[in-house]
mmCIF file of C-alpha atoms in Angstrom:
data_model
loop_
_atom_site.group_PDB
_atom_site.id
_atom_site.type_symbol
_atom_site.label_atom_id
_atom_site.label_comp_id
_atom_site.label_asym_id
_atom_site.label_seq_id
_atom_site.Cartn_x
_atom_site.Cartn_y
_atom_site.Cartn_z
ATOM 1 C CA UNK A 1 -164.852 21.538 9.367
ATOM 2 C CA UNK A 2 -164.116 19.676 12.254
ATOM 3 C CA UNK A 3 -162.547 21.643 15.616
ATOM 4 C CA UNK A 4 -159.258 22.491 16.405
ATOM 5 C CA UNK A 5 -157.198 19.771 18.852
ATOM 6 C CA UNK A 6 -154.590 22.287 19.645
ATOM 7 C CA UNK A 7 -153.414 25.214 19.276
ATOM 8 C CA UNK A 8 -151.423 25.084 16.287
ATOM 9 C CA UNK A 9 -154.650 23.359 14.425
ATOM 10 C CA UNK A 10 -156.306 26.598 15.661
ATOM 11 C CA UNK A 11 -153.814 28.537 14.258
ATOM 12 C CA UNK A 12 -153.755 26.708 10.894
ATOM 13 C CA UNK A 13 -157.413 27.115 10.783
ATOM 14 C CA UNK A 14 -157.396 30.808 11.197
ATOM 15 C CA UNK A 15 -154.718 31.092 8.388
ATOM 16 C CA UNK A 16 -156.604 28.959 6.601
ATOM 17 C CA UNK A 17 -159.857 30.974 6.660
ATOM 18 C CA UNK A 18 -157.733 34.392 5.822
ATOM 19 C CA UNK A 19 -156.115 33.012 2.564
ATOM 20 C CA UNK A 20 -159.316 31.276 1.156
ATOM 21 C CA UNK A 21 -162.616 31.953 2.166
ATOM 22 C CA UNK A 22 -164.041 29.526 0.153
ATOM 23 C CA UNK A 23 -164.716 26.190 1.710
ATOM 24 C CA UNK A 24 -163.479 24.507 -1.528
ATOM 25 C CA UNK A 25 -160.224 26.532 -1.814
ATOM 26 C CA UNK A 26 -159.734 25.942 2.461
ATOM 27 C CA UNK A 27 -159.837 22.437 1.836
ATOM 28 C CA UNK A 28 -157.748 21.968 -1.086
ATOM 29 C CA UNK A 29 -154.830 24.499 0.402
ATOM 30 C CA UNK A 30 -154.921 22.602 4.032
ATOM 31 C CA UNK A 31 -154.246 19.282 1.047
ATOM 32 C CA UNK A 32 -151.532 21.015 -0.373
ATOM 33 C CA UNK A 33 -150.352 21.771 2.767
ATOM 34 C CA UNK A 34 -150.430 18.052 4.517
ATOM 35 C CA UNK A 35 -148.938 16.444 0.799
ATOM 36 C CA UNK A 36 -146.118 19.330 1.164
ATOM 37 C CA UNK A 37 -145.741 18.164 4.984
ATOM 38 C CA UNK A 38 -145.142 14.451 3.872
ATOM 39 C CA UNK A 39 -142.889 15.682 1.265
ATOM 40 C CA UNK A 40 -140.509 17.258 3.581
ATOM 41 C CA UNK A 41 -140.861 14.664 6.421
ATOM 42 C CA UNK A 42 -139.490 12.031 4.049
ATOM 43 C CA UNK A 43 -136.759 14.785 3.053
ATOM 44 C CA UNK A 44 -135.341 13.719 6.817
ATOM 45 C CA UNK A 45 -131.792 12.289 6.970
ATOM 46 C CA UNK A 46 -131.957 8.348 8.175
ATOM 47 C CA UNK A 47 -130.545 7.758 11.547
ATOM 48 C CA UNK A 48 -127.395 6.108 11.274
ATOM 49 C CA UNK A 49 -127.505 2.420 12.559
ATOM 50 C CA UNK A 50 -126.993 1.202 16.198
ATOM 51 C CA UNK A 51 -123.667 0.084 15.376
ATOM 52 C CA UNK A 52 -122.317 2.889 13.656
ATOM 53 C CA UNK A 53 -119.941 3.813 15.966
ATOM 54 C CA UNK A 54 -118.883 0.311 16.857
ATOM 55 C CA UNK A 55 -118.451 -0.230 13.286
ATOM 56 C CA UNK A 56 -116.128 2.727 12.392
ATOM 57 C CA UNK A 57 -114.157 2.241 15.923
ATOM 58 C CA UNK A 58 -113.430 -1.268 14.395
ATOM 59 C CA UNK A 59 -112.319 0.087 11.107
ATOM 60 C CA UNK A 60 -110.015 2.565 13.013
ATOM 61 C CA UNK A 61 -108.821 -0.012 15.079
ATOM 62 C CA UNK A 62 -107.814 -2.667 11.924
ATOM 63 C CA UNK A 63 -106.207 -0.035 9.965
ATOM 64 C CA UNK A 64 -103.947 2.501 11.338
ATOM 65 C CA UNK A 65 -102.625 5.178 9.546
ATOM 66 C CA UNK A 66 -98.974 4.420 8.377
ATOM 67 C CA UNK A 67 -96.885 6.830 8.050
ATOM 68 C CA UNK A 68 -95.032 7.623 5.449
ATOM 69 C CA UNK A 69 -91.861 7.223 3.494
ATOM 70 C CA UNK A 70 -91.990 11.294 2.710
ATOM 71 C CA UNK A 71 -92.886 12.215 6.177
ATOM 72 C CA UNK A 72 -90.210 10.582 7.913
ATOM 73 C CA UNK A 73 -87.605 12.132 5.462
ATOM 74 C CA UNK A 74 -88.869 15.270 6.055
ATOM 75 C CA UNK A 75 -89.251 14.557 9.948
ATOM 76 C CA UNK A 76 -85.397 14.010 9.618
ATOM 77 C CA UNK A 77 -84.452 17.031 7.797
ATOM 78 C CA UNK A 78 -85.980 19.380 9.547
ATOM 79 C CA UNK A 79 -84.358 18.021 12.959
ATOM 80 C CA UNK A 80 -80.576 17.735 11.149
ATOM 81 C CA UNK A 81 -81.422 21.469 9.562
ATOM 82 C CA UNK A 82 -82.850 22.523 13.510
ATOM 83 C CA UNK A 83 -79.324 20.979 14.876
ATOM 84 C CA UNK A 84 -76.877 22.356 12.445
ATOM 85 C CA UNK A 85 -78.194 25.811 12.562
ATOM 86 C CA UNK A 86 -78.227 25.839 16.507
ATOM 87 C CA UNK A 87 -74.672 24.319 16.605
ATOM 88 C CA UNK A 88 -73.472 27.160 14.254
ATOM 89 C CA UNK A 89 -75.173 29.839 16.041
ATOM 90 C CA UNK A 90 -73.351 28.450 19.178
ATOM 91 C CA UNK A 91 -70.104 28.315 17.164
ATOM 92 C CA UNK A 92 -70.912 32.081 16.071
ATOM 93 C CA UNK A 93 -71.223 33.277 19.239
ATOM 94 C CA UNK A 94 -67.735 32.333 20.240
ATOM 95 C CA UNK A 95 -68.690 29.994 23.073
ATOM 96 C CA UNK A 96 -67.022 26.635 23.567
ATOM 97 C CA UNK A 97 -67.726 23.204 25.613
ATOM 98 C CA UNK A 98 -65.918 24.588 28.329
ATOM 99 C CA UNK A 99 -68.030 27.592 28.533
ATOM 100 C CA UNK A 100 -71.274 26.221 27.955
ATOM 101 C CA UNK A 101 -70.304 23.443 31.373
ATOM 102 C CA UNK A 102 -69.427 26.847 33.379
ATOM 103 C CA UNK A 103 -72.640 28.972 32.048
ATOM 104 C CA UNK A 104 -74.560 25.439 33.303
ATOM 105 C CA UNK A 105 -72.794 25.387 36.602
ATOM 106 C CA UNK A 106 -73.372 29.491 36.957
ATOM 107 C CA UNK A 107 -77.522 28.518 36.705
ATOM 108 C CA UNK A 108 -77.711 25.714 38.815
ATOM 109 C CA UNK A 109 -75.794 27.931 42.025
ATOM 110 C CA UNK A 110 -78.225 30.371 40.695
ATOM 111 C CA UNK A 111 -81.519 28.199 40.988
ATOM 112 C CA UNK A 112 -80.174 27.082 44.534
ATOM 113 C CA UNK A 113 -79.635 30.152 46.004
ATOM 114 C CA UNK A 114 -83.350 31.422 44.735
ATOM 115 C CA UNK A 115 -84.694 27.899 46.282
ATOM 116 C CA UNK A 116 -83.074 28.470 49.562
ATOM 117 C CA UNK A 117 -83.698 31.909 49.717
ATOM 118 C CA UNK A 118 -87.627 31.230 48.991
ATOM 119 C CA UNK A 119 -87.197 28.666 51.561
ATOM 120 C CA UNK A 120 -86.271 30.741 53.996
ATOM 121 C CA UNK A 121 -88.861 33.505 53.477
ATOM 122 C CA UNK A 122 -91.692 30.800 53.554
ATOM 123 C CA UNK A 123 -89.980 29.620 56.976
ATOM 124 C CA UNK A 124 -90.100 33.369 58.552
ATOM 125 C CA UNK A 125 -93.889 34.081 56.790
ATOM 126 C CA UNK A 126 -94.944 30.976 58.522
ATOM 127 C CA UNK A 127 -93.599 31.416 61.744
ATOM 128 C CA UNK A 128 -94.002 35.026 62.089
ATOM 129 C CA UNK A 129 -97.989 34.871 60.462
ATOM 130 C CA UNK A 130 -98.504 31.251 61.069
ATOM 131 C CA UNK A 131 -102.405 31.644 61.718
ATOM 132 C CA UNK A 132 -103.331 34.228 58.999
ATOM 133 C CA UNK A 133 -101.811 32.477 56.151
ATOM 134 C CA UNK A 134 -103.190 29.525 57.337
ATOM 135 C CA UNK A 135 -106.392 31.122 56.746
ATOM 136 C CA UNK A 136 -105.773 32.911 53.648
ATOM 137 C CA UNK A 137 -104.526 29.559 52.315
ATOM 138 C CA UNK A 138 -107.785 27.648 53.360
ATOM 139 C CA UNK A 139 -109.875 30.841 51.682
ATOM 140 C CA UNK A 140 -108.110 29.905 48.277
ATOM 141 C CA UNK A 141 -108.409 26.629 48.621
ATOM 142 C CA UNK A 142 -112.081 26.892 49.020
ATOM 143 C CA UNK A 143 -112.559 29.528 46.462
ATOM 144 C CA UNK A 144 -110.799 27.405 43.923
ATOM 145 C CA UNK A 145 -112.538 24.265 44.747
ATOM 146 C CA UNK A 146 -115.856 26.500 44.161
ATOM 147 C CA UNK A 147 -115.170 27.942 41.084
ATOM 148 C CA UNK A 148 -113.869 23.961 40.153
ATOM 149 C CA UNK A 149 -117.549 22.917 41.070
ATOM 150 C CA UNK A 150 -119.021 25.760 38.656
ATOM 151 C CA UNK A 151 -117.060 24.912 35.924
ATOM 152 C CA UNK A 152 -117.532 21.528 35.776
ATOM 153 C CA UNK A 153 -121.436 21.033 36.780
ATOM 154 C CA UNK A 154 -122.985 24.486 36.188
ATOM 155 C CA UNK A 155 -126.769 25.335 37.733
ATOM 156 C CA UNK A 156 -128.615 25.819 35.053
ATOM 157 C CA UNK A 157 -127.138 22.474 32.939
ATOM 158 C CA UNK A 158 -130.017 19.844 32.383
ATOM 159 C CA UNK A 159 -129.633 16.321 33.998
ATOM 160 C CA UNK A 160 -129.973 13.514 31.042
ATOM 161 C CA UNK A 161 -130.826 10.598 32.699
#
């Protein structure tokens, strides 16, 4: 028997020698075990072509999915069903057109006086703690950008070049 290249020839020859002892029976078992090998190498999945992907992007791109008769019918309905049963739950609720305008009005004062308001508290932070939240700002800002940098590229991710 001729010696080991490797390691795993070692190994093969050790198991080998365990399960025959024979000479005869080692030699025939390590044939069994090469035909088996070719057997299940030629078991392997093809690689697809080079053009695979070019080839089914092309498809994609001559035929695009139509859409159909059915779905736009039932695209419809469910909007007109959607609209009638939020118009009668607005009816229901004993509101009108001239309520809804007011209610509208009523949010928009609302959302102004919350704007100024937070205005005005960013204007007496800043001029009262200029320095320190200028700080604290550029401590997020760094902190973000970091944890940006690990999420996108982390250390231990392999370089394919």
């Amino acid at each position: 028997m001729t010696t080991p290249m490797n390691d795993d020839e070692a190994e093969l020859a050790r198991l080998l020698a365990e399960a025959a002892p024979d000479p005869l029976e080692r030699e025939a078992l390590a044939e069994s075990h090469r035909q088996l090998e070719k057997d299940l190498l030629r078991l392997a999945d093809p690689l697809p072509p080079a053009d695979f992907v070019a080839a089914v992007m092309a498809k994609v791109e001559a035929e695009p999915q139509r859409v159909s008769a059915g779905e736009v019918r039932s695209a419809v309905l469910i909007a007109v069903v959607g609209l009638a049963a939020s118009a009668m739950a607005f009816l229901r609720s004993g509101a009108s057109a001239d309520g809804v305008a007011l209610e509208f009005a009523q949010g928009l004062v609302a959302a102004r006086e919350v704007l100024v308001g937070f205005g005005s508290g960013l204007a007496a932070v800043w001029r009262t703690a200029g320095l320190p939240l200028s700080v604290t700002l550029a401590v997020v800002v760094m902190v973000t950008l970091v944890g940006l940098r690990r999420l996108v590229a982390p250390e231990n991710s392999k370089v394919v070049a």
